[in-house]
C-alpha positions as CSV (number, residue, x, y, z in Angstrom):
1,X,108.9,83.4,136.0
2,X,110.9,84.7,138.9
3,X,109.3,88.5,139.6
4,X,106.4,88.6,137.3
5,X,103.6,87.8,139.5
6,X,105.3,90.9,141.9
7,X,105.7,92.9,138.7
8,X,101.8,92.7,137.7
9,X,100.8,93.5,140.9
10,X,103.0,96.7,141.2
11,X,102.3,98.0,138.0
12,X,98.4,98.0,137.3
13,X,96.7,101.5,137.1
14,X,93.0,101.8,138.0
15,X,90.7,101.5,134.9
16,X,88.5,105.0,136.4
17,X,91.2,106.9,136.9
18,X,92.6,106.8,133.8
19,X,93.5,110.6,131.7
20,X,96.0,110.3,128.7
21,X,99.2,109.1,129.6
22,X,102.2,109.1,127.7
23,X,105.9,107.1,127.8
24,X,108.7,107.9,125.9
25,X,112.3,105.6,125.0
26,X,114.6,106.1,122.5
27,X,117.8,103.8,122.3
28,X,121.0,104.1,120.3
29,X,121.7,100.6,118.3
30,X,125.6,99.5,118.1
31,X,127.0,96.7,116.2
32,X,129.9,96.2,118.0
33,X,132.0,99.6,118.6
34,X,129.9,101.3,116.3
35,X,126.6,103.0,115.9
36,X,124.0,101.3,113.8
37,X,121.0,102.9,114.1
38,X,117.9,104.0,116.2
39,X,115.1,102.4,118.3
40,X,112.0,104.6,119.6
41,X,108.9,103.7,121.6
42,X,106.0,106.1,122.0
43,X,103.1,105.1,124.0
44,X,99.8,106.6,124.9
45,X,97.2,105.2,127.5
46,X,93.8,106.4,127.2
47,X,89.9,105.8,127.3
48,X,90.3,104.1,124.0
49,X,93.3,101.6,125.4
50,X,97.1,101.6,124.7
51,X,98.3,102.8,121.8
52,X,102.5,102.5,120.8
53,X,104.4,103.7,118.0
54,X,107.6,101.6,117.7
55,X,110.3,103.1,115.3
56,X,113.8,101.2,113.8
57,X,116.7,102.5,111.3
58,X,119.4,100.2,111.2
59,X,122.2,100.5,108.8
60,X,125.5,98.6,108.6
61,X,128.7,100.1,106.6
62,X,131.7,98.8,105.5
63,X,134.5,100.7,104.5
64,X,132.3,103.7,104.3
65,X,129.5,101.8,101.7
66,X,126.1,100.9,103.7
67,X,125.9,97.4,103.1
68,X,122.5,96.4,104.8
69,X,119.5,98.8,105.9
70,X,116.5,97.9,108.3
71,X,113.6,100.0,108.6
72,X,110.1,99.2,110.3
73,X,107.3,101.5,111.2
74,X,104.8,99.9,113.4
75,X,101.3,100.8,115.8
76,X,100.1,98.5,117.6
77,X,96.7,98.7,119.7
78,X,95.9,97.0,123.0
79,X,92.9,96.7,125.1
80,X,92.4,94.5,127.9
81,X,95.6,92.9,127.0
82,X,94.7,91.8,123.9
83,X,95.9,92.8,120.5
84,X,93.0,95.0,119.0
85,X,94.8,96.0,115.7
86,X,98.3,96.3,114.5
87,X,99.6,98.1,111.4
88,X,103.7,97.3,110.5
89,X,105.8,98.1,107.3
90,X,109.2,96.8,107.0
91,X,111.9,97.3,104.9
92,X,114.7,94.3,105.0
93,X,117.5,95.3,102.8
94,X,115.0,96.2,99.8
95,X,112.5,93.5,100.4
96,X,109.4,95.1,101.8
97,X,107.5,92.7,104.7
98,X,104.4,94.0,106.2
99,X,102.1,92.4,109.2
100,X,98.0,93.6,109.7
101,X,96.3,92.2,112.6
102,X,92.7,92.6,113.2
103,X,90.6,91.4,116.8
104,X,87.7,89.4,115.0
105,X,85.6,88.2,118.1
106,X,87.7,85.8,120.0
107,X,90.5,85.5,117.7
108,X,92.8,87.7,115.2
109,X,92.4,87.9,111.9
110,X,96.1,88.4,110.2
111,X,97.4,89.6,106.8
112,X,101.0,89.4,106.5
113,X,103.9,88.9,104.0
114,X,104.5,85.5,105.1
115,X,101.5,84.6,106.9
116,X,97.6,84.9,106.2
117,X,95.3,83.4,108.8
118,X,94.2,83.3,112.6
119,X,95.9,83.1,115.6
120,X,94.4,82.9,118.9
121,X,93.9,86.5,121.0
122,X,96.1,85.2,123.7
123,X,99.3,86.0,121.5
124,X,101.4,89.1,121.7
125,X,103.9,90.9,119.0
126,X,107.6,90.9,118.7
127,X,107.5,94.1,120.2
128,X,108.7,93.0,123.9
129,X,108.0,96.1,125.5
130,X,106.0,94.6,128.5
131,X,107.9,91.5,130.3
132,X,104.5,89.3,130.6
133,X,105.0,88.7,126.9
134,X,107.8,86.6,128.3
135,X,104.9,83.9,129.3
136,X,102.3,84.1,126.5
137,X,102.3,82.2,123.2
138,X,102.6,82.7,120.1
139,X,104.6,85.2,119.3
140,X,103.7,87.0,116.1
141,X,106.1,88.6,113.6
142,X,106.0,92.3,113.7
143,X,108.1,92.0,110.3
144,X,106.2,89.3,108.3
145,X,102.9,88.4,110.3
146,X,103.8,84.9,111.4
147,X,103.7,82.9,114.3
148,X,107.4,82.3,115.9
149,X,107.5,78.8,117.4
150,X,110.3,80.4,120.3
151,X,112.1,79.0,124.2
152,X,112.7,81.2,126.6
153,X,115.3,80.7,129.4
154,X,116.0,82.9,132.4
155,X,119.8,84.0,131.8
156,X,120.0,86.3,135.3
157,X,120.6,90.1,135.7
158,X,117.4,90.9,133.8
159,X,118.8,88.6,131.1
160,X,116.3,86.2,128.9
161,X,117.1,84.1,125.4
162,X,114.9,83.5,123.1
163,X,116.1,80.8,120.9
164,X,113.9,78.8,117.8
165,X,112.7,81.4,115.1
166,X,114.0,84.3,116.9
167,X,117.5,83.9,118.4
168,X,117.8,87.2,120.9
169,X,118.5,88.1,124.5
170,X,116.4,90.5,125.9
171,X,116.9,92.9,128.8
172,X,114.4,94.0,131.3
173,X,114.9,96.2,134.3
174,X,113.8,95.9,138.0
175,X,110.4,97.1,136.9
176,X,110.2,95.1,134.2
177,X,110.8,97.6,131.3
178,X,112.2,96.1,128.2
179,X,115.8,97.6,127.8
180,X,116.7,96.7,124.9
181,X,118.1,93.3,123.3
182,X,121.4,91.6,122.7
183,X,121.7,90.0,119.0
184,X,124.3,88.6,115.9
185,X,124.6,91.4,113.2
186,X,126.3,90.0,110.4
187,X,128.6,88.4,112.8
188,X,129.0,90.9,115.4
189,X,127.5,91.5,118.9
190,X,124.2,94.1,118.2
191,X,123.6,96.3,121.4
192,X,121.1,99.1,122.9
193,X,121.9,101.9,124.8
194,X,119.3,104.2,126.2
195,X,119.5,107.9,124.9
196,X,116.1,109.1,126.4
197,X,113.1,108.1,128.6
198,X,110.1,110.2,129.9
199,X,107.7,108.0,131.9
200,X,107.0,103.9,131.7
201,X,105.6,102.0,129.1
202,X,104.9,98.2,130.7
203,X,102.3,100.0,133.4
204,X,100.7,101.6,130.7
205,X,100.1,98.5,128.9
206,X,98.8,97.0,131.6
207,X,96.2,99.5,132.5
208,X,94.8,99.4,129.3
């Protein structure tokens, strides 16, 4: 994966120097021409590990009439680069999904909508925000607990599709900050547009 070796290197903060960090992002979602909702991510580094609060609103109108609302609230916990606990509620259009994850020794315990199991401690959320998650597998389902059987391909410009379970493009920058994604809504383009920023999540991550 062209950069991510680089990336790793240049982003790592020293375990003993750690205080409480915090990085901000907050993007505007469009469905083509038109605004469709909000994205937030708010992340805190700490003694305890790396802690980040990911909020989405969608809504698409027609005509005036909202024909489809997306909401998730999710917290996710990392330490060492492993999951230690996640806690996600989702509302899809009235049906409610939810995903639990636990650390139990060397594997995580998950209760989810669709999915009620293990999964080895290796794999990482549909959260994207750090680009290593690029490389690791599985990816679990932020929405419904389960494991996403997904390809990636290098697109260019900071450009990578994910097809299989999840069909997405996501966007990272030259640090390797996820940017935002590219997506089909209903049958039109879906795209992010920063609004705000204070500081950078992915190093945070990484220190933890």
């Amino acid at each position: 994966m062209t950069g991510a070796a680089a990336l790793a290197a240049g982003t790592t903060l020293p375990r003993r120097a750690l205080a409480t960090q915090r990085a901000y992002r907050k993007f505007r979602v469009y469905r083509g021409s038109r605004e469709m909702g909000t994205h937030s991510l708010s992340a805190t580094l700490d003694d305890q590990g790396f802690q980040i609060d990911i909020r989405i609103k969608l809504a698409v109108r027609v005509l005036g009439i909202t024909a489809y609302r997306y909401t998730l609230i999710n917290r996710e916990i990392w330490r060492d680069g492993t999951i230690q606990s996640v806690d996600s509620r989702v509302n899809d259009d009235g049906t409610d999904d939810f995903c639990k994850i636990r650390k139990d020794g060397d594997q995580l315990s998950i209760t989810g909508s669709r999915f009620t199991g293990t999964q080895p401690a290796e794999a990482v959320t549909t959260s994207y925000y750090d680009m290593s998650f690029l490389k690791r597998r599985p990816w679990i389902s932020t929405q419904s607990g389960a494991a996403l059987p997904v390809e990636i391909a290098d697109q260019g410009d900071g450009k990578w599709k994910v097809s299989g379970e999840l069909d997405t493009t996501l966007i990272y920058d030259d640090r390797g900050e996820w940017m935002g994604s590219i997506f089909d809504a209903g049958g039109e383009t879906a795209t992010y547009q920063l609004e705000s920023q204070t500081g950078l999540i992915a190093p945070l991550w990484s220190a933890a």
